Tab-separated table of C-alpha atoms in Angstrom:
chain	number	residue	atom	x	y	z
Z	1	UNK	CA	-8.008	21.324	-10.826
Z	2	UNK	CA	-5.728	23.810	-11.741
Z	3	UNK	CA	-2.790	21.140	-12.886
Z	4	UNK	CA	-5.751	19.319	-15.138
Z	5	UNK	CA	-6.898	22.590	-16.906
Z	6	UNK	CA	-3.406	23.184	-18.006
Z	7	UNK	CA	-2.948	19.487	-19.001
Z	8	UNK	CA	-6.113	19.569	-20.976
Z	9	UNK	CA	-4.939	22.881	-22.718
Z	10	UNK	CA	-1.452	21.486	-23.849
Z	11	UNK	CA	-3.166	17.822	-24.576
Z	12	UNK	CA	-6.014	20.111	-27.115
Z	13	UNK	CA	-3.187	21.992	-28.392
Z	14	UNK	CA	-1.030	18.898	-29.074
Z	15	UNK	CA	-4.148	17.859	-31.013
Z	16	UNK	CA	-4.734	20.653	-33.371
Z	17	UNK	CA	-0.884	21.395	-33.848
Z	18	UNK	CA	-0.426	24.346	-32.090
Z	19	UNK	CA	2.546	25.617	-30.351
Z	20	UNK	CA	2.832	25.365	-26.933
Z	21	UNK	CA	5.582	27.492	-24.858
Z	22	UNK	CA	6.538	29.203	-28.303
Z	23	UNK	CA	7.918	26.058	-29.285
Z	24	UNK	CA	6.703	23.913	-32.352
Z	25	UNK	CA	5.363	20.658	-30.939
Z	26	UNK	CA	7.329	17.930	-31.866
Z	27	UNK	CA	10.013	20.259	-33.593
Z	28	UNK	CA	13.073	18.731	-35.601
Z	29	UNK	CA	14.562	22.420	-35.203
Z	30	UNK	CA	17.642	23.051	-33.338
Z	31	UNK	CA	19.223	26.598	-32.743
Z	32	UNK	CA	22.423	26.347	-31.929
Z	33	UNK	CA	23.579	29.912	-30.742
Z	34	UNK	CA	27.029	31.745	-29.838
Z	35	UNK	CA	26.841	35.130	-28.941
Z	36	UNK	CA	29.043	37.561	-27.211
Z	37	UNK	CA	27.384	40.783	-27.714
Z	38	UNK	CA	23.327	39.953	-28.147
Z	39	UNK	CA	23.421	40.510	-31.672
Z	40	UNK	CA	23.567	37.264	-33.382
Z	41	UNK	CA	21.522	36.296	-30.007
Z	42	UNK	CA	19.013	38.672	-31.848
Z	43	UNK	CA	18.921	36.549	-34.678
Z	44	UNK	CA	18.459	33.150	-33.331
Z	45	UNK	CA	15.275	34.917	-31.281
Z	46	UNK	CA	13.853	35.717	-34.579
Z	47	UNK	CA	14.614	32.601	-36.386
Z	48	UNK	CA	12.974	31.266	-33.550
Z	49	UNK	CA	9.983	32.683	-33.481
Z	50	UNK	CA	9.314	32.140	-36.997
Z	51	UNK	CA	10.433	28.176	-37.152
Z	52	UNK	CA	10.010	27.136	-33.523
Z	53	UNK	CA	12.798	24.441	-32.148
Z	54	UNK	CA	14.953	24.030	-29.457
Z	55	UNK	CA	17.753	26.462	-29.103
Z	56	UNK	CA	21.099	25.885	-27.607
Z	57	UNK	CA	23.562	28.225	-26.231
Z	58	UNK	CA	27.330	27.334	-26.912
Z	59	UNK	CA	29.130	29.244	-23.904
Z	60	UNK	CA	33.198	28.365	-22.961
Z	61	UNK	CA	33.497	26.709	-19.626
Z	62	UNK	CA	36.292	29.368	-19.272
Z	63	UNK	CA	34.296	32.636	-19.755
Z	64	UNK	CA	35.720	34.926	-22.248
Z	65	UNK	CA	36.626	38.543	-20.564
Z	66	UNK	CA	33.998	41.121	-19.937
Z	67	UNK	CA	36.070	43.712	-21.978
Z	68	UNK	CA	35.215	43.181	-26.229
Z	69	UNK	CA	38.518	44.063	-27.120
Z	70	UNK	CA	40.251	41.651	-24.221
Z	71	UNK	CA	37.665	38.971	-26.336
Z	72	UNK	CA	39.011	39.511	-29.680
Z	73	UNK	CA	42.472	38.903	-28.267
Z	74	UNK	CA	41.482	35.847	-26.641
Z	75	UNK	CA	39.760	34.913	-29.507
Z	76	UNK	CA	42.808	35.579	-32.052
Z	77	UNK	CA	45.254	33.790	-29.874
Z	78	UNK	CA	42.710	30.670	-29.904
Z	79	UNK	CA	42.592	30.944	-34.167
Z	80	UNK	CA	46.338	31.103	-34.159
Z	81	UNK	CA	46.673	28.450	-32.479
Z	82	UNK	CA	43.996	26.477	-33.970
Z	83	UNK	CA	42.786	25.880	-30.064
Z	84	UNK	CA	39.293	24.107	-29.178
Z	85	UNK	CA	37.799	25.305	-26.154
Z	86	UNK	CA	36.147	23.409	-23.452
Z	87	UNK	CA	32.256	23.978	-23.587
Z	88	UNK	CA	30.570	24.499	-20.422
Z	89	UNK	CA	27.785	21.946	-21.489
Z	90	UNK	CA	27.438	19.468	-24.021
Z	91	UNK	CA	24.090	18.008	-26.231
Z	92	UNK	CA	23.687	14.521	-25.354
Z	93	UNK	CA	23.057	14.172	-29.025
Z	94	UNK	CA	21.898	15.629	-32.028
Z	95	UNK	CA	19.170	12.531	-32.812
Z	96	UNK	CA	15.513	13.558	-33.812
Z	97	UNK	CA	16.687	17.529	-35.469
Z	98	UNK	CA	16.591	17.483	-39.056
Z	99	UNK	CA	17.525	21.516	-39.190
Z	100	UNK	CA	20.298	22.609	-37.494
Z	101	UNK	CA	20.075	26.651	-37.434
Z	102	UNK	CA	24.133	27.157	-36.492
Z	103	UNK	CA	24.578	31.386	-35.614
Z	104	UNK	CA	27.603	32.665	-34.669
Z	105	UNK	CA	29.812	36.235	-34.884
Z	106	UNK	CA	32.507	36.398	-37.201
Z	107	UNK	CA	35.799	36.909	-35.192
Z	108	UNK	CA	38.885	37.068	-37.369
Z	109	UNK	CA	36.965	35.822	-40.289
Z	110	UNK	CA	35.556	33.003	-39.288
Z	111	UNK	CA	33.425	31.604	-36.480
Z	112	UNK	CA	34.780	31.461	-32.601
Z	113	UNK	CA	36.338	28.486	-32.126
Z	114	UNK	CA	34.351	27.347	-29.614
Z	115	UNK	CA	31.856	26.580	-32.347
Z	116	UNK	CA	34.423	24.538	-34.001
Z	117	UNK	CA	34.834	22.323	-30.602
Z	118	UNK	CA	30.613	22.017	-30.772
Z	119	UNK	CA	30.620	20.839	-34.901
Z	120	UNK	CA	33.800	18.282	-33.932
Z	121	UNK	CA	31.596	16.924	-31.106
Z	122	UNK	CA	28.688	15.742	-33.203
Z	123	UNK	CA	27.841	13.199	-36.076
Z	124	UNK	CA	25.999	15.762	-38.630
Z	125	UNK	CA	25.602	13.058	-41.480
Z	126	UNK	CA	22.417	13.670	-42.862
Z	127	UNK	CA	21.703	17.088	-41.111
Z	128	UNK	CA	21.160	20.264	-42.996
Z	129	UNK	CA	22.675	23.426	-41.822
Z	130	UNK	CA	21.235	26.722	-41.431
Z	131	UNK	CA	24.078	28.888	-40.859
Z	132	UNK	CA	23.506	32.715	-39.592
Z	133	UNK	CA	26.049	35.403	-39.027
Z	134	UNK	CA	26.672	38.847	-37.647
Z	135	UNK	CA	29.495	40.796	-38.282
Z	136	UNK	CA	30.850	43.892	-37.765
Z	137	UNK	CA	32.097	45.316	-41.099
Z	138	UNK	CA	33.928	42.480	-42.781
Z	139	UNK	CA	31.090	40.034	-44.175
Z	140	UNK	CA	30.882	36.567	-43.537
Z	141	UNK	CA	34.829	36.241	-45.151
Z	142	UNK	CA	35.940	32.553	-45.127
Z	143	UNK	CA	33.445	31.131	-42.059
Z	144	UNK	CA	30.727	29.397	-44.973
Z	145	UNK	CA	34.203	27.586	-46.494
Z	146	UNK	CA	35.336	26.586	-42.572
Z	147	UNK	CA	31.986	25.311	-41.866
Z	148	UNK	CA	31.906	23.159	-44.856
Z	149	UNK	CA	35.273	21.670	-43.869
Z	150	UNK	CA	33.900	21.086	-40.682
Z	151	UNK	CA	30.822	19.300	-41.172
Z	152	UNK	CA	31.451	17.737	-45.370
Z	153	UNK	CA	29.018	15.216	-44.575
Z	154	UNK	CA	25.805	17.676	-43.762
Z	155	UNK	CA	24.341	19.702	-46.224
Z	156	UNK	CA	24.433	23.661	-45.376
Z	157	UNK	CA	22.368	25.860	-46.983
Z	158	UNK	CA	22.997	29.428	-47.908
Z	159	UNK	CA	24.457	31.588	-45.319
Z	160	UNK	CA	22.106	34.904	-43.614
Z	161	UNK	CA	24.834	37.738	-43.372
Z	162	UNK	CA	23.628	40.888	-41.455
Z	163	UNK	CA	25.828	43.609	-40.083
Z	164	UNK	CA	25.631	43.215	-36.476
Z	165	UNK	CA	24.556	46.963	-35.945
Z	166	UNK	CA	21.231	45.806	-37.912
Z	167	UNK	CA	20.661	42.549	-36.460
Z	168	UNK	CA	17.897	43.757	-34.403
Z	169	UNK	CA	15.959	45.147	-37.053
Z	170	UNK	CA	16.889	42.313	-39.355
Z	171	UNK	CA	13.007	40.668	-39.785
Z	172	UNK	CA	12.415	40.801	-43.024
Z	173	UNK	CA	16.096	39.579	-44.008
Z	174	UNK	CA	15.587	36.754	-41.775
Z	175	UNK	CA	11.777	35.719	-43.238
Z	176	UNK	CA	13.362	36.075	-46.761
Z	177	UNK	CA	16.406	33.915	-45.921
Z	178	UNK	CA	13.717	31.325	-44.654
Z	179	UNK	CA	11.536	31.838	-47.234
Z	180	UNK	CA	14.340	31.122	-50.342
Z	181	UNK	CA	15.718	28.216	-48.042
Z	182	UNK	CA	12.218	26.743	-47.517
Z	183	UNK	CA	12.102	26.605	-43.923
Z	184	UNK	CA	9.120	28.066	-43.288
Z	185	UNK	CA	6.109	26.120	-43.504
């Protein structure tokens, strides 16, 4: 009885369009996340909340060390030497997202370069990108230009900047960034 109640919720809900699960029925939203320190992990949460989707963490199948600072030197030896990292788990494929909400830190300028092995994995013809950053003094600096030489055949949209000390607070940055990009509906 139990199992049929909850079946004939989600079935009514289907019907009038409501969200079930926090998650927009039949979404074409993807979130595709990395985050080392919860901050741009803050971001993506409110993104989602406001858009619904699916969201996917990016994590390296070799963690990267505890310590921040041990990070950023893993992470500038991996720019330096333009390296790809291994992800521990892969998207079968990007088929049936329109939106493509891509959040990352900036490390050395530019994204981790683990997001660079999840752009080079995937056809993004005819995807539009959402990027979102966090950063820790220096602005967004080159990433927007290494994302559009990464993906040239998607269309990305306007980068959201916020200082990662904010990114928690960072509502009403993130409804006007939807809002001018016309995501929300």
């Amino acid at each position: 009885m139990k199992r049929f109640v909850i079946a004939a919720a989600v079935l009514i809900g289907l019907a009038c369009g409501l969200a079930y699960s926090g998650e927009t029925v039949g979404s074409k939203n993807l979130i595709v996340i990395f985050s080392k320190t919860g901050n741009t992990m803050a971001l993506a949460e409110q993104i989602q909340a406001q858009v619904g989707g699916d969201m996917f963490q990016v994590r390296t199948a070799k963690p990267y060390p505890e310590e921040y600072r041990a990070t950023t030197e893993v992470a500038r030896a991996e720019l330096d030497n333009n390296e790809r990292p291994e992800l521990a788990e892969y998207l079968d494929s990007l088929d049936g997202y329109d939106v493509i909400y891509f959040g990352f830190p900036i490390w050395w300028g530019t994204m981790p370069m683990a997001m660079l092995t999840f752009l080079e994995r995937y056809d993004f013809t005819g995807k539009t990108i959402a990027p979102f950053t966090t950063h820790g003094g220096g602005g967004a600096s080159r990433s927007y230009a290494d994302l559009q030489r990464a993906v040239p055949t998607a269309t990305i949209l306007p980068h959201l900047v916020v200082s990662g000390s904010s990114s928690r607070s960072a509502g009403g940055q993130v409804t006007e960034w939807l809002r001018q990009n016309n995501l929300l509906k």
